[in-house]
Coordinates of C-alpha atoms and ligand atoms in Angstrom, one line a residue:
M1 CA 15.4 8.8 14.8
E2 CA 18.3 8.5 12.3
L3 CA 17.4 6.2 9.5
T4 CA 20.7 4.9 8.4
T5 CA 20.2 1.3 7.2
L6 CA 17.5 -0.1 5.1
N7 CA 16.4 -2.2 8.1
D8 CA 16.0 1.1 10.1
V9 CA 13.8 2.5 7.3
A10 CA 11.7 -0.7 7.1
N11 CA 11.2 -0.7 10.9
A12 CA 10.2 3.0 10.9
M13 CA 7.6 2.4 8.2
V14 CA 5.7 -0.1 10.4
A15 CA 6.4 1.4 13.8
D16 CA 3.6 0.9 16.4
G17 CA 0.8 3.4 15.8
K18 CA 1.9 4.2 12.3
G19 CA 1.2 3.2 8.8
I20 CA 1.6 4.3 5.2
L21 CA -0.5 6.7 3.2
A22 CA -0.7 5.4 -0.4
A23 CA -1.2 8.6 -2.4
D24 CA 0.4 7.2 -5.5
E25 CA -2.5 7.0 -7.8
S26 CA -1.4 7.3 -11.4
T27 CA -2.8 10.2 -13.5
G28 CA -5.5 7.8 -14.9
T29 CA -6.5 6.5 -11.5
I30 CA -6.7 9.9 -9.8
G31 CA -8.7 11.1 -12.8
K32 CA -11.3 8.4 -11.9
R33 CA -11.4 9.6 -8.3
F34 CA -11.9 13.2 -9.4
D35 CA -14.7 12.1 -11.7
Q36 CA -16.6 11.1 -8.6
I37 CA -16.5 14.7 -7.3
D38 CA -16.9 16.2 -10.8
L39 CA -13.5 17.8 -10.8
E40 CA -11.3 18.1 -13.8
S41 CA -8.0 16.2 -13.4
T42 CA -5.5 19.0 -14.1
V43 CA -1.9 19.2 -12.9
E44 CA -3.0 22.1 -10.5
N45 CA -5.9 20.2 -9.1
R46 CA -3.8 17.1 -8.5
N47 CA -1.3 19.2 -6.7
A48 CA -3.9 21.0 -4.7
Y49 CA -5.3 17.6 -3.6
R50 CA -2.0 16.1 -2.6
N51 CA -1.1 19.3 -0.8
L52 CA -4.3 19.1 1.2
L53 CA -3.4 15.5 2.3
F54 CA 0.3 16.2 3.2
S55 CA -0.3 19.5 5.0
A56 CA -2.9 18.1 7.4
N57 CA -1.9 19.0 10.9
D58 CA -0.5 16.2 13.0
I59 CA -0.7 13.7 10.2
E60 CA 2.8 12.6 11.1
N61 CA 1.5 11.2 14.4
Y62 CA -0.2 8.4 12.5
I63 CA 1.5 8.2 9.1
S64 CA 5.1 7.0 8.8
G65 CA 5.5 7.3 5.1
V66 CA 3.8 8.5 1.9
I67 CA 3.9 6.7 -1.5
M68 CA 3.9 9.2 -4.3
Y69 CA 3.5 9.0 -8.1
D70 CA 6.3 10.5 -10.2
E71 CA 4.4 13.7 -10.9
T72 CA 3.7 14.4 -7.2
F73 CA 7.3 13.5 -6.3
R74 CA 8.5 16.4 -8.5
Q75 CA 5.8 18.9 -7.3
S76 CA 6.1 21.4 -4.4
S77 CA 4.0 22.4 -1.4
L78 CA 1.6 25.3 -2.1
D79 CA 2.7 27.0 1.1
G80 CA 6.5 27.6 0.9
N81 CA 7.1 25.9 -2.4
V82 CA 9.1 23.0 -1.0
L83 CA 9.5 19.8 -3.1
Y84 CA 7.3 17.1 -1.5
P85 CA 10.1 14.7 -0.6
Q86 CA 11.8 17.4 1.4
Y87 CA 8.5 18.8 2.7
L88 CA 7.5 15.3 4.1
S89 CA 10.9 14.6 5.5
D90 CA 10.8 17.9 7.3
K91 CA 7.6 16.7 9.0
G92 CA 9.2 13.4 9.9
I93 CA 7.4 11.4 7.2
I94 CA 9.4 9.1 5.0
P95 CA 9.0 9.8 1.2
G96 CA 8.3 6.8 -1.1
I97 CA 7.8 6.4 -4.8
K98 CA 5.7 4.1 -7.0
V99 CA 8.0 2.8 -9.6
D100 CA 6.0 0.2 -11.5
M101 CA 4.4 1.1 -14.9
G102 CA 1.1 -0.5 -14.2
A103 CA -0.5 -3.9 -14.8
H104 CA -0.9 -4.8 -18.5
N105 CA -2.4 -7.8 -20.3
L106 CA -0.2 -10.9 -20.0
S107 CA 0.0 -12.5 -23.4
G108 CA -1.0 -16.2 -23.6
T109 CA -3.4 -15.9 -20.7
E110 CA -7.2 -15.4 -20.3
G111 CA -7.4 -11.9 -18.8
E112 CA -4.4 -12.0 -16.5
K113 CA -1.9 -9.2 -15.8
I114 CA 1.8 -8.6 -15.7
T115 CA 3.3 -5.5 -14.1
E116 CA 5.7 -3.6 -16.4
G117 CA 8.5 -1.3 -15.6
L118 CA 11.7 -3.3 -15.2
D119 CA 13.5 -1.8 -18.2
G120 CA 15.5 1.2 -17.1
L121 CA 14.4 0.7 -13.5
N122 CA 18.0 0.7 -12.1
Q123 CA 18.6 4.2 -13.5
R124 CA 15.2 5.5 -12.3
L125 CA 15.8 4.2 -8.8
N126 CA 19.2 5.8 -8.7
E127 CA 17.6 9.2 -9.6
Y128 CA 14.8 8.8 -7.1
R129 CA 17.2 8.0 -4.3
K130 CA 19.1 11.2 -5.0
L131 CA 15.8 13.1 -5.0
G132 CA 15.1 11.7 -1.5
A133 CA 13.1 8.5 -1.9
R134 CA 13.8 6.0 0.9
F135 CA 11.3 3.3 -0.2
A136 CA 9.5 2.3 -3.4
K137 CA 6.4 0.3 -4.4
W138 CA 5.7 -2.2 -7.1
R139 CA 2.2 -3.7 -7.4
A140 CA 1.5 -7.0 -9.0
V141 CA -2.2 -8.0 -9.8
I142 CA -3.6 -11.5 -9.5
V143 CA -7.2 -12.2 -10.6
I144 CA -9.3 -15.0 -9.3
S145 CA -11.9 -16.7 -11.6
E146 CA -13.0 -20.2 -12.6
E147 CA -9.8 -20.6 -14.7
N148 CA -7.4 -18.2 -13.0
P149 CA -4.9 -17.6 -11.6
S150 CA -2.6 -19.6 -13.8
G151 CA 0.7 -20.9 -12.5
Y152 CA 2.3 -18.8 -15.3
A153 CA 0.8 -15.5 -14.1
I154 CA 1.8 -16.2 -10.5
A155 CA 5.4 -17.1 -11.5
T156 CA 6.0 -14.2 -13.9
N157 CA 4.6 -11.7 -11.4
A158 CA 6.6 -13.1 -8.5
H159 CA 9.8 -13.0 -10.7
A160 CA 9.2 -9.4 -11.6
L161 CA 8.5 -8.4 -7.9
A162 CA 11.8 -10.0 -6.9
R163 CA 13.8 -8.4 -9.7
Y164 CA 12.4 -5.0 -8.6
A165 CA 13.1 -5.7 -4.9
S166 CA 16.7 -6.6 -5.6
L167 CA 17.2 -3.5 -7.7
C168 CA 15.7 -1.3 -4.9
Q169 CA 18.0 -2.7 -2.3
S170 CA 21.1 -2.3 -4.4
N171 CA 20.1 1.4 -4.8
D172 CA 19.6 1.9 -1.0
I173 CA 15.8 1.9 -1.2
V174 CA 13.4 -0.3 0.8
P175 CA 11.1 -2.2 -1.5
I176 CA 7.4 -2.5 -0.7
V177 CA 6.6 -5.8 -2.3
E178 CA 2.9 -5.8 -3.3
P179 CA 1.2 -8.9 -4.7
E180 CA -2.5 -7.9 -4.8
I181 CA -5.1 -10.6 -5.3
L182 CA -8.2 -8.7 -6.3
M183 CA -11.5 -8.8 -4.5
D184 CA -13.3 -8.8 -7.9
G185 CA -15.4 -11.9 -8.4
T186 CA -17.7 -14.4 -6.8
H187 CA -15.0 -16.4 -5.0
D188 CA -15.3 -17.2 -1.3
I189 CA -12.8 -16.7 1.5
D190 CA -11.5 -20.2 1.1
D191 CA -10.6 -19.6 -2.5
S192 CA -8.9 -16.3 -1.4
F193 CA -6.9 -18.3 1.2
V194 CA -5.7 -20.9 -1.3
V195 CA -4.6 -18.3 -3.9
T196 CA -3.0 -16.0 -1.4
E197 CA -1.1 -18.9 0.1
E198 CA 0.2 -20.0 -3.3
V199 CA 1.1 -16.5 -4.4
L200 CA 3.0 -15.7 -1.2
H201 CA 4.9 -18.9 -1.4
S202 CA 5.9 -18.1 -4.9
V203 CA 6.8 -14.5 -4.1
F204 CA 9.1 -15.5 -1.2
F205 CA 10.7 -18.3 -3.2
E206 CA 11.6 -15.7 -5.9
L207 CA 12.7 -13.1 -3.3
Y208 CA 15.0 -15.8 -1.8
S209 CA 16.3 -17.0 -5.1
Q210 CA 17.2 -13.5 -6.2
G211 CA 19.0 -12.7 -3.0
V212 CA 16.6 -10.1 -1.6
H213 CA 17.2 -9.4 2.1
F214 CA 13.9 -10.1 4.0
E215 CA 15.0 -7.7 6.8
E216 CA 15.1 -4.8 4.4
M217 CA 11.6 -5.0 2.8
V218 CA 8.0 -4.4 3.7
L219 CA 5.2 -6.8 2.3
K220 CA 2.0 -5.1 1.1
P221 CA -0.5 -7.9 0.6
N222 CA -4.3 -8.2 0.4
M223 CA -6.1 -9.6 3.3
V224 CA -7.8 -13.0 2.9
L225 CA -11.4 -11.9 2.0
S226 CA -14.6 -13.0 0.2
G227 CA -14.9 -11.7 -3.3
Y228 CA -17.2 -8.6 -3.8
E229 CA -19.9 -10.7 -5.4
C230 CA -19.7 -13.7 -3.1
S231 CA -23.1 -14.5 -1.7
S232 CA -21.7 -15.3 1.8
Q233 CA -19.4 -12.5 3.1
A234 CA -16.9 -13.6 5.8
S235 CA -17.1 -11.9 9.2
V236 CA -14.4 -9.7 10.7
D237 CA -13.2 -12.6 12.9
E238 CA -13.2 -15.0 10.0
V239 CA -11.1 -12.6 7.9
A240 CA -8.7 -11.9 10.7
N241 CA -8.2 -15.6 11.5
A242 CA -7.8 -16.7 7.9
T243 CA -5.4 -13.9 7.1
I244 CA -3.2 -14.7 10.1
E245 CA -3.2 -18.4 9.4
C246 CA -2.2 -17.8 5.8
F247 CA 0.6 -15.4 6.6
M248 CA 2.0 -17.6 9.5
R249 CA 2.5 -20.2 6.8
T250 CA 4.1 -18.1 4.2
V251 CA 5.8 -14.9 5.5
P252 CA 9.3 -15.3 7.1
A253 CA 9.7 -13.8 10.6
A254 CA 12.7 -11.8 9.3
V255 CA 10.3 -9.5 7.4
P256 CA 9.9 -6.4 9.7
G257 CA 6.3 -5.7 8.7
I258 CA 3.2 -6.4 6.7
A259 CA 1.4 -3.2 5.6
F260 CA -1.9 -4.3 4.1
L261 CA -3.6 -2.6 1.1
S262 CA -7.3 -1.8 1.5
G263 CA -8.3 -3.0 -2.0
G264 CA -11.8 -1.7 -2.1
Q265 CA -12.9 -2.7 1.4
S266 CA -15.1 -0.2 3.2
D267 CA -13.2 2.2 5.4
Q268 CA -14.6 0.6 8.5
H269 CA -13.9 -2.9 7.4
A270 CA -10.3 -2.1 6.6
T271 CA -9.8 -0.7 10.1
A272 CA -11.7 -3.4 11.9
H273 CA -9.9 -6.3 10.1
L274 CA -6.5 -4.8 10.9
N275 CA -7.5 -4.2 14.5
R276 CA -8.8 -7.7 15.0
M277 CA -5.6 -9.3 13.7
N278 CA -3.5 -7.2 16.0
Q279 CA -5.7 -8.3 19.0
L280 CA -5.5 -11.9 18.0
L281 CA -1.7 -11.9 17.8
E282 CA -1.1 -9.6 20.8
N283 CA 2.5 -10.1 21.8
N284 CA 3.2 -13.0 19.6
K285 CA 3.7 -11.1 16.4
P286 CA 6.5 -12.4 14.1
W287 CA 6.1 -9.1 12.1
K288 CA 4.3 -5.8 12.7
L289 CA 0.8 -5.7 11.1
S290 CA 0.1 -2.2 9.7
F291 CA -1.6 -0.4 6.8
S292 CA -0.7 1.1 3.5
Y293 CA -4.1 2.3 2.5
G294 CA -5.1 4.3 -0.5
R295 CA -8.9 4.4 -0.7
A296 CA -9.6 3.5 2.9
L297 CA -7.7 6.6 4.1
Q298 CA -8.7 8.9 1.3
Q299 CA -12.2 8.3 0.2
S300 CA -14.0 10.3 2.9
A301 CA -11.5 13.1 2.6
I302 CA -11.9 13.5 -1.2
K303 CA -15.6 13.5 -0.8
A304 CA -15.5 16.2 1.9
W305 CA -13.2 18.3 -0.3
G306 CA -15.2 18.1 -3.5
G307 CA -12.5 20.3 -5.2
S308 CA -13.4 23.4 -3.2
E309 CA -10.9 25.4 -1.2
Q310 CA -13.4 26.2 1.6
N311 CA -13.7 22.5 2.4
I312 CA -10.0 21.8 2.9
V313 CA -10.2 21.8 6.7
N314 CA -13.1 19.4 6.7
A315 CA -11.3 17.1 4.3
Q316 CA -8.2 17.1 6.4
G317 CA -10.4 16.3 9.4
A318 CA -11.8 13.3 7.6
L319 CA -8.3 12.1 6.6
L320 CA -7.0 12.5 10.2
H321 CA -10.0 10.7 11.6
R322 CA -9.3 7.6 9.4
A323 CA -5.5 7.9 10.0
K324 CA -6.0 8.0 13.7
L325 CA -8.4 5.0 13.8
N326 CA -6.0 2.9 11.6
S327 CA -3.2 4.0 13.9
L328 CA -5.1 2.6 16.9
A329 CA -5.8 -0.6 14.9
T330 CA -2.0 -1.2 14.6
T331 CA -2.0 -1.9 18.3
G332 CA -5.5 -3.5 18.6
D333 CA -6.8 -0.4 20.4
Y334 CA -9.6 0.6 18.0
S335 CA -13.3 0.0 18.7
E336 CA -16.3 0.5 16.6
D337 CA -17.8 3.3 18.8
M338 CA -14.9 5.5 17.8
E339 CA -16.4 5.7 14.3
Ligands
13P1 P1 -5.9 0.7 -1.8 O1 -5.6 0.7 -0.3 O2 -6.9 1.7 -2.3 O3 -6.0 -0.7 -2.3 O4 -4.5 1.3 -2.5 C1 -3.3 0.9 -2.0 C2 -2.4 0.8 -3.1 O5 -1.3 1.4 -3.1 C3 -2.7 -0.1 -4.3 O6 -1.5 -0.3 -5.0

């Protein structure tokens, strides 16, 4: 399909049966993932790993787009030496780029974060578009605790997300707008609901105020979940119902799709939650409900790989298995026995 307009690109990113592979870990974050398999984080090892992911046979049947980090975006496939944006496009996968500069301490708050990277962003987007990027990602981080989040942290992060999104669209790039409320903490699912609702209202108010076209974006939010350390963990049905109720209240129907982040959920939970939401909404979906998973797609693959060439096929098998199950979850056709 010809992807001419930003709306075409956004629709293709969340097409039925497809979702996004978030492989945009910064050098620091991929280093932590490599630590878990005792592998040194060198430029070559990072390229070998991303090459393993992108070259998996038939991955394009389940994955619509890949988000890359700047280093990966400028690297090439090991077989054929083709720059990854071109390599992925040739496979029918849309190339995307992480453009934020990470979440940093927000002065004047108790442990809250603000995402940096607006300075010079217009020029960077212009270059990425020329290099083949069709969409971008910016992640804002919101923390729940006794005191937090503050109205200040919510408003400044929403403002920055909207500034970024507006700049993306003016550079012919679809923005993935990612406000992530972390699972860290003892909060329960009701607290997660209240905060997610407030944050999404604030984000869409800012997007509207700054003239962002809802038809030309993809939202990448957290699901409404219990905190990691909450003593009562919500069930799959509770998560699916709460998440839908929250998004019905806050996300305009003009937005083509919601591609959830996995945020530290187990692989199986991330799939089961998405699947249940799609079953509950069936044919009454204002937007597509899909995935843009990092850990929930990659963690079994990276473990199977372990940094060793002889394990590449097994690692690709593990990635394809998760990609396929999440693909089925986008239409509510997954079941636990497929695990
Ligand atoms: P997780 O799915 O591991 O949360 O990563 C997605 C992502 O891109 C976070 O910004």
